[in-house]
Amino acid sequence: MKRAQFAALLRRSFAVPPSDINFFGDDDTTIFAADIDAIAAIGITRGCDLDGNYCPWDPVFRDQAATLLARTIRWWRP
């Protein structure tokens, strides 16, 4: 699964509200940009590097998926 797809899965599964902030420049042409920005707005992700990228088409590895899922669950059920 790609990082962009995983962002969509998290946002839609946990009803994460939309964000008006564009956090990453490299996701603007994807259909998942709103999903990525929404999970960034609540602190689930900080991107893939220090250059302000999300790397939407990179694969999400199991350890990354586990971390993102744990953060989402903590946000959803504090």
mmCIF file with all atom_site columns, N, CA, C and O in Angstrom, residues 27-59:
data_model
loop_
_atom_site.group_PDB
_atom_site.id
_atom_site.type_symbol
_atom_site.label_atom_id
_atom_site.label_alt_id
_atom_site.label_comp_id
_atom_site.label_asym_id
_atom_site.label_entity_id
_atom_site.label_seq_id
_atom_site.pdbx_PDB_ins_code
_atom_site.Cartn_x
_atom_site.Cartn_y
_atom_site.Cartn_z
_atom_site.occupancy
_atom_site.B_iso_or_equiv
_atom_site.pdbx_formal_charge
_atom_site.auth_seq_id
_atom_site.auth_comp_id
_atom_site.auth_asym_id
_atom_site.auth_atom_id
_atom_site.pdbx_PDB_model_num
ATOM 1   N N  . ASP A 1 27 ? 2.087  16.393 -2.649 1.00 0.00 ? 27 ASP A N  1
ATOM 2   C CA . ASP A 1 27 ? 0.848  15.615 -2.750 1.00 0.00 ? 27 ASP A CA 1
ATOM 3   C C  . ASP A 1 27 ? -0.268 16.369 -3.465 1.00 0.00 ? 27 ASP A C  1
ATOM 4   O O  . ASP A 1 27 ? -1.371 15.857 -3.612 1.00 0.00 ? 27 ASP A O  1
ATOM 5   N N  . ASP A 1 28 ? 0.025  17.569 -3.941 1.00 0.00 ? 28 ASP A N  1
ATOM 6   C CA . ASP A 1 28 ? -1.015 18.440 -4.478 1.00 0.00 ? 28 ASP A CA 1
ATOM 7   C C  . ASP A 1 28 ? -1.731 17.881 -5.706 1.00 0.00 ? 28 ASP A C  1
ATOM 8   O O  . ASP A 1 28 ? -2.883 18.237 -5.957 1.00 0.00 ? 28 ASP A O  1
ATOM 9   N N  . THR A 1 29 ? -1.091 17.031 -6.464 1.00 0.00 ? 29 THR A N  1
ATOM 10  C CA . THR A 1 29 ? -1.720 16.491 -7.673 1.00 0.00 ? 29 THR A CA 1
ATOM 11  C C  . THR A 1 29 ? -2.385 15.142 -7.442 1.00 0.00 ? 29 THR A C  1
ATOM 12  O O  . THR A 1 29 ? -2.922 14.566 -8.379 1.00 0.00 ? 29 THR A O  1
ATOM 13  N N  . THR A 1 30 ? -2.388 14.656 -6.209 1.00 0.00 ? 30 THR A N  1
ATOM 14  C CA . THR A 1 30 ? -3.012 13.361 -5.934 1.00 0.00 ? 30 THR A CA 1
ATOM 15  C C  . THR A 1 30 ? -4.455 13.546 -5.484 1.00 0.00 ? 30 THR A C  1
ATOM 16  O O  . THR A 1 30 ? -4.826 14.599 -4.964 1.00 0.00 ? 30 THR A O  1
ATOM 17  N N  . ILE A 1 31 ? -5.236 12.502 -5.655 1.00 0.00 ? 31 ILE A N  1
ATOM 18  C CA . ILE A 1 31 ? -6.619 12.541 -5.162 1.00 0.00 ? 31 ILE A CA 1
ATOM 19  C C  . ILE A 1 31 ? -6.662 12.391 -3.640 1.00 0.00 ? 31 ILE A C  1
ATOM 20  O O  . ILE A 1 31 ? -7.710 12.554 -3.030 1.00 0.00 ? 31 ILE A O  1
ATOM 21  N N  . PHE A 1 32 ? -5.501 12.116 -3.041 1.00 0.00 ? 32 PHE A N  1
ATOM 22  C CA . PHE A 1 32 ? -5.426 11.888 -1.602 1.00 0.00 ? 32 PHE A CA 1
ATOM 23  C C  . PHE A 1 32 ? -4.927 13.099 -0.829 1.00 0.00 ? 32 PHE A C  1
ATOM 24  O O  . PHE A 1 32 ? -4.700 13.013 0.376  1.00 0.00 ? 32 PHE A O  1
ATOM 25  N N  . ALA A 1 33 ? -4.739 14.231 -1.489 1.00 0.00 ? 33 ALA A N  1
ATOM 26  C CA . ALA A 1 33 ? -4.167 15.408 -0.832 1.00 0.00 ? 33 ALA A CA 1
ATOM 27  C C  . ALA A 1 33 ? -4.980 15.829 0.393  1.00 0.00 ? 33 ALA A C  1
ATOM 28  O O  . ALA A 1 33 ? -4.403 16.139 1.446  1.00 0.00 ? 33 ALA A O  1
ATOM 29  N N  . ALA A 1 34 ? -6.279 15.827 0.301  1.00 0.00 ? 34 ALA A N  1
ATOM 30  C CA . ALA A 1 34 ? -7.114 16.223 1.440  1.00 0.00 ? 34 ALA A CA 1
ATOM 31  C C  . ALA A 1 34 ? -6.976 15.246 2.600  1.00 0.00 ? 34 ALA A C  1
ATOM 32  O O  . ALA A 1 34 ? -6.972 15.658 3.770  1.00 0.00 ? 34 ALA A O  1
ATOM 33  N N  . ASP A 1 35 ? -6.843 13.962 2.287  1.00 0.00 ? 35 ASP A N  1
ATOM 34  C CA . ASP A 1 35 ? -6.664 12.950 3.334  1.00 0.00 ? 35 ASP A CA 1
ATOM 35  C C  . ASP A 1 35 ? -5.327 13.149 4.046  1.00 0.00 ? 35 ASP A C  1
ATOM 36  O O  . ASP A 1 35 ? -5.241 13.081 5.272  1.00 0.00 ? 35 ASP A O  1
ATOM 37  N N  . ILE A 1 36 ? -4.286 13.391 3.270  1.00 0.00 ? 36 ILE A N  1
ATOM 38  C CA . ILE A 1 36 ? -2.947 13.588 3.823  1.00 0.00 ? 36 ILE A CA 1
ATOM 39  C C  . ILE A 1 36 ? -2.917 14.833 4.705  1.00 0.00 ? 36 ILE A C  1
ATOM 40  O O  . ILE A 1 36 ? -2.406 14.804 5.832  1.00 0.00 ? 36 ILE A O  1
ATOM 41  N N  . ASP A 1 37 ? -3.493 15.931 4.227  1.00 0.00 ? 37 ASP A N  1
ATOM 42  C CA . ASP A 1 37 ? -3.511 17.170 5.009  1.00 0.00 ? 37 ASP A CA 1
ATOM 43  C C  . ASP A 1 37 ? -4.333 17.014 6.288  1.00 0.00 ? 37 ASP A C  1
ATOM 44  O O  . ASP A 1 37 ? -3.982 17.571 7.328  1.00 0.00 ? 37 ASP A O  1
ATOM 45  N N  . ALA A 1 38 ? -5.407 16.247 6.227  1.00 0.00 ? 38 ALA A N  1
ATOM 46  C CA . ALA A 1 38 ? -6.249 16.041 7.412  1.00 0.00 ? 38 ALA A CA 1
ATOM 47  C C  . ALA A 1 38 ? -5.491 15.300 8.509  1.00 0.00 ? 38 ALA A C  1
ATOM 48  O O  . ALA A 1 38 ? -5.549 15.691 9.682  1.00 0.00 ? 38 ALA A O  1
ATOM 49  N N  . ILE A 1 39 ? -4.765 14.242 8.142  1.00 0.00 ? 39 ILE A N  1
ATOM 50  C CA . ILE A 1 39 ? -4.049 13.512 9.197  1.00 0.00 ? 39 ILE A CA 1
ATOM 51  C C  . ILE A 1 39 ? -2.832 14.296 9.683  1.00 0.00 ? 39 ILE A C  1
ATOM 52  O O  . ILE A 1 39 ? -2.430 14.147 10.836 1.00 0.00 ? 39 ILE A O  1
ATOM 53  N N  . ALA A 1 40 ? -2.282 15.147 8.835  1.00 0.00 ? 40 ALA A N  1
ATOM 54  C CA . ALA A 1 40 ? -1.183 16.004 9.280  1.00 0.00 ? 40 ALA A CA 1
ATOM 55  C C  . ALA A 1 40 ? -1.692 17.053 10.267 1.00 0.00 ? 40 ALA A C  1
ATOM 56  O O  . ALA A 1 40 ? -1.004 17.383 11.241 1.00 0.00 ? 40 ALA A O  1
ATOM 57  N N  . ALA A 1 41 ? -2.880 17.565 10.047 1.00 0.00 ? 41 ALA A N  1
ATOM 58  C CA . ALA A 1 41 ? -3.442 18.619 10.891 1.00 0.00 ? 41 ALA A CA 1
ATOM 59  C C  . ALA A 1 41 ? -3.645 18.172 12.338 1.00 0.00 ? 41 ALA A C  1
ATOM 60  O O  . ALA A 1 41 ? -3.553 18.987 13.257 1.00 0.00 ? 41 ALA A O  1
ATOM 61  N N  . ILE A 1 42 ? -3.906 16.887 12.534 1.00 0.00 ? 42 ILE A N  1
ATOM 62  C CA . ILE A 1 42 ? -4.115 16.401 13.904 1.00 0.00 ? 42 ILE A CA 1
ATOM 63  C C  . ILE A 1 42 ? -2.867 15.727 14.475 1.00 0.00 ? 42 ILE A C  1
ATOM 64  O O  . ILE A 1 42 ? -2.921 15.106 15.531 1.00 0.00 ? 42 ILE A O  1
ATOM 65  N N  . GLY A 1 43 ? -1.740 15.850 13.771 1.00 0.00 ? 43 GLY A N  1
ATOM 66  C CA . GLY A 1 43 ? -0.475 15.372 14.293 1.00 0.00 ? 43 GLY A CA 1
ATOM 67  C C  . GLY A 1 43 ? -0.161 13.910 14.059 1.00 0.00 ? 43 GLY A C  1
ATOM 68  O O  . GLY A 1 43 ? 0.738  13.366 14.688 1.00 0.00 ? 43 GLY A O  1
ATOM 69  N N  . ILE A 1 44 ? -0.863 13.272 13.142 1.00 0.00 ? 44 ILE A N  1
ATOM 70  C CA . ILE A 1 44 ? -0.617 11.853 12.868 1.00 0.00 ? 44 ILE A CA 1
ATOM 71  C C  . ILE A 1 44 ? 0.664  11.674 12.065 1.00 0.00 ? 44 ILE A C  1
ATOM 72  O O  . ILE A 1 44 ? 1.400  10.721 12.261 1.00 0.00 ? 44 ILE A O  1
ATOM 73  N N  . THR A 1 45 ? 0.939  12.575 11.145 1.00 0.00 ? 45 THR A N  1
ATOM 74  C CA . THR A 1 45 ? 2.139  12.474 10.314 1.00 0.00 ? 45 THR A CA 1
ATOM 75  C C  . THR A 1 45 ? 2.860  13.805 10.246 1.00 0.00 ? 45 THR A C  1
ATOM 76  O O  . THR A 1 45 ? 2.234  14.865 10.351 1.00 0.00 ? 45 THR A O  1
ATOM 77  N N  . ARG A 1 46 ? 4.159  13.711 10.059 1.00 0.00 ? 46 ARG A N  1
ATOM 78  C CA . ARG A 1 46 ? 4.984  14.891 9.845  1.00 0.00 ? 46 ARG A CA 1
ATOM 79  C C  . ARG A 1 46 ? 5.684  14.807 8.499  1.00 0.00 ? 46 ARG A C  1
ATOM 80  O O  . ARG A 1 46 ? 6.570  15.591 8.212  1.00 0.00 ? 46 ARG A O  1
ATOM 81  N N  . GLY A 1 47 ? 5.310  13.834 7.700  1.00 0.00 ? 47 GLY A N  1
ATOM 82  C CA . GLY A 1 47 ? 5.899  13.670 6.378  1.00 0.00 ? 47 GLY A CA 1
ATOM 83  C C  . GLY A 1 47 ? 7.000  12.637 6.364  1.00 0.00 ? 47 GLY A C  1
ATOM 84  O O  . GLY A 1 47 ? 7.212  11.911 7.325  1.00 0.00 ? 47 GLY A O  1
ATOM 85  N N  . CYS A 1 48 ? 7.718  12.589 5.253  1.00 0.00 ? 48 CYS A N  1
ATOM 86  C CA . CYS A 1 48 ? 8.729  11.552 5.077  1.00 0.00 ? 48 CYS A CA 1
ATOM 87  C C  . CYS A 1 48 ? 10.154 12.082 5.169  1.00 0.00 ? 48 CYS A C  1
ATOM 88  O O  . CYS A 1 48 ? 11.096 11.298 5.220  1.00 0.00 ? 48 CYS A O  1
ATOM 89  N N  . ASP A 1 49 ? 10.331 13.393 5.175  1.00 0.00 ? 49 ASP A N  1
ATOM 90  C CA . ASP A 1 49 ? 11.678 13.941 5.255  1.00 0.00 ? 49 ASP A CA 1
ATOM 91  C C  . ASP A 1 49 ? 11.630 15.350 5.836  1.00 0.00 ? 49 ASP A C  1
ATOM 92  O O  . ASP A 1 49 ? 10.568 15.861 6.170  1.00 0.00 ? 49 ASP A O  1
ATOM 93  N N  . LEU A 1 50 ? 12.767 15.961 5.946  1.00 0.00 ? 50 LEU A N  1
ATOM 94  C CA . LEU A 1 50 ? 12.850 17.306 6.524  1.00 0.00 ? 50 LEU A CA 1
ATOM 95  C C  . LEU A 1 50 ? 12.601 18.406 5.505  1.00 0.00 ? 50 LEU A C  1
ATOM 96  O O  . LEU A 1 50 ? 12.628 19.581 5.853  1.00 0.00 ? 50 LEU A O  1
ATOM 97  N N  . ASP A 1 51 ? 12.359 18.038 4.252  1.00 0.00 ? 51 ASP A N  1
ATOM 98  C CA . ASP A 1 51 ? 12.123 19.019 3.196  1.00 0.00 ? 51 ASP A CA 1
ATOM 99  C C  . ASP A 1 51 ? 10.654 19.362 3.013  1.00 0.00 ? 51 ASP A C  1
ATOM 100 O O  . ASP A 1 51 ? 10.282 20.035 2.061  1.00 0.00 ? 51 ASP A O  1
ATOM 101 N N  . GLY A 1 52 ? 9.800  18.881 3.884  1.00 0.00 ? 52 GLY A N  1
ATOM 102 C CA . GLY A 1 52 ? 8.389  19.187 3.788  1.00 0.00 ? 52 GLY A CA 1
ATOM 103 C C  . GLY A 1 52 ? 7.631  18.345 2.783  1.00 0.00 ? 52 GLY A C  1
ATOM 104 O O  . GLY A 1 52 ? 6.627  18.782 2.233  1.00 0.00 ? 52 GLY A O  1
ATOM 105 N N  . ASN A 1 53 ? 8.104  17.145 2.546  1.00 0.00 ? 53 ASN A N  1
ATOM 106 C CA . ASN A 1 53 ? 7.433  16.224 1.615  1.00 0.00 ? 53 ASN A CA 1
ATOM 107 C C  . ASN A 1 53 ? 6.686  15.140 2.373  1.00 0.00 ? 53 ASN A C  1
ATOM 108 O O  . ASN A 1 53 ? 7.032  14.801 3.502  1.00 0.00 ? 53 ASN A O  1
ATOM 109 N N  . TYR A 1 54 ? 5.683  14.580 1.705  1.00 0.00 ? 54 TYR A N  1
ATOM 110 C CA . TYR A 1 54 ? 4.959  13.448 2.257  1.00 0.00 ? 54 TYR A CA 1
ATOM 111 C C  . TYR A 1 54 ? 5.347  12.143 1.561  1.00 0.00 ? 54 TYR A C  1
ATOM 112 O O  . TYR A 1 54 ? 5.187  11.083 2.127  1.00 0.00 ? 54 TYR A O  1
ATOM 113 N N  . CYS A 1 55 ? 5.858  12.223 0.349  1.00 0.00 ? 55 CYS A N  1
ATOM 114 C CA . CYS A 1 55 ? 6.229  11.038 -0.443 1.00 0.00 ? 55 CYS A CA 1
ATOM 115 C C  . CYS A 1 55 ? 5.024  10.110 -0.634 1.00 0.00 ? 55 CYS A C  1
ATOM 116 O O  . CYS A 1 55 ? 5.041  8.950  -0.243 1.00 0.00 ? 55 CYS A O  1
ATOM 117 N N  . PRO A 1 56 ? 3.945  10.622 -1.234 1.00 0.00 ? 56 PRO A N  1
ATOM 118 C CA . PRO A 1 56 ? 2.689  9.877  -1.299 1.00 0.00 ? 56 PRO A CA 1
ATOM 119 C C  . PRO A 1 56 ? 2.772  8.542  -2.029 1.00 0.00 ? 56 PRO A C  1
ATOM 120 O O  . PRO A 1 56 ? 1.977  7.645  -1.735 1.00 0.00 ? 56 PRO A O  1
ATOM 121 N N  . TRP A 1 57 ? 3.698  8.385  -2.955 1.00 0.00 ? 57 TRP A N  1
ATOM 122 C CA . TRP A 1 57 ? 3.740  7.140  -3.739 1.00 0.00 ? 57 TRP A CA 1
ATOM 123 C C  . TRP A 1 57 ? 4.781  6.147  -3.233 1.00 0.00 ? 57 TRP A C  1
ATOM 124 O O  . TRP A 1 57 ? 4.968  5.095  -3.819 1.00 0.00 ? 57 TRP A O  1
ATOM 125 N N  . ASP A 1 58 ? 5.424  6.470  -2.135 1.00 0.00 ? 58 ASP A N  1
ATOM 126 C CA . ASP A 1 58 ? 6.319  5.503  -1.500 1.00 0.00 ? 58 ASP A CA 1
ATOM 127 C C  . ASP A 1 58 ? 5.484  4.466  -0.753 1.00 0.00 ? 58 ASP A C  1
ATOM 128 O O  . ASP A 1 58 ? 4.385  4.779  -0.271 1.00 0.00 ? 58 ASP A O  1
ATOM 129 N N  . PRO A 1 59 ? 6.004  3.271  -0.613 1.00 0.00 ? 59 PRO A N  1
ATOM 130 C CA . PRO A 1 59 ? 5.253  2.266  0.157  1.00 0.00 ? 59 PRO A CA 1
ATOM 131 C C  . PRO A 1 59 ? 5.267  2.617  1.643  1.00 0.00 ? 59 PRO A C  1
ATOM 132 O O  . PRO A 1 59 ? 6.205  3.230  2.147  1.00 0.00 ? 59 PRO A O  1
#
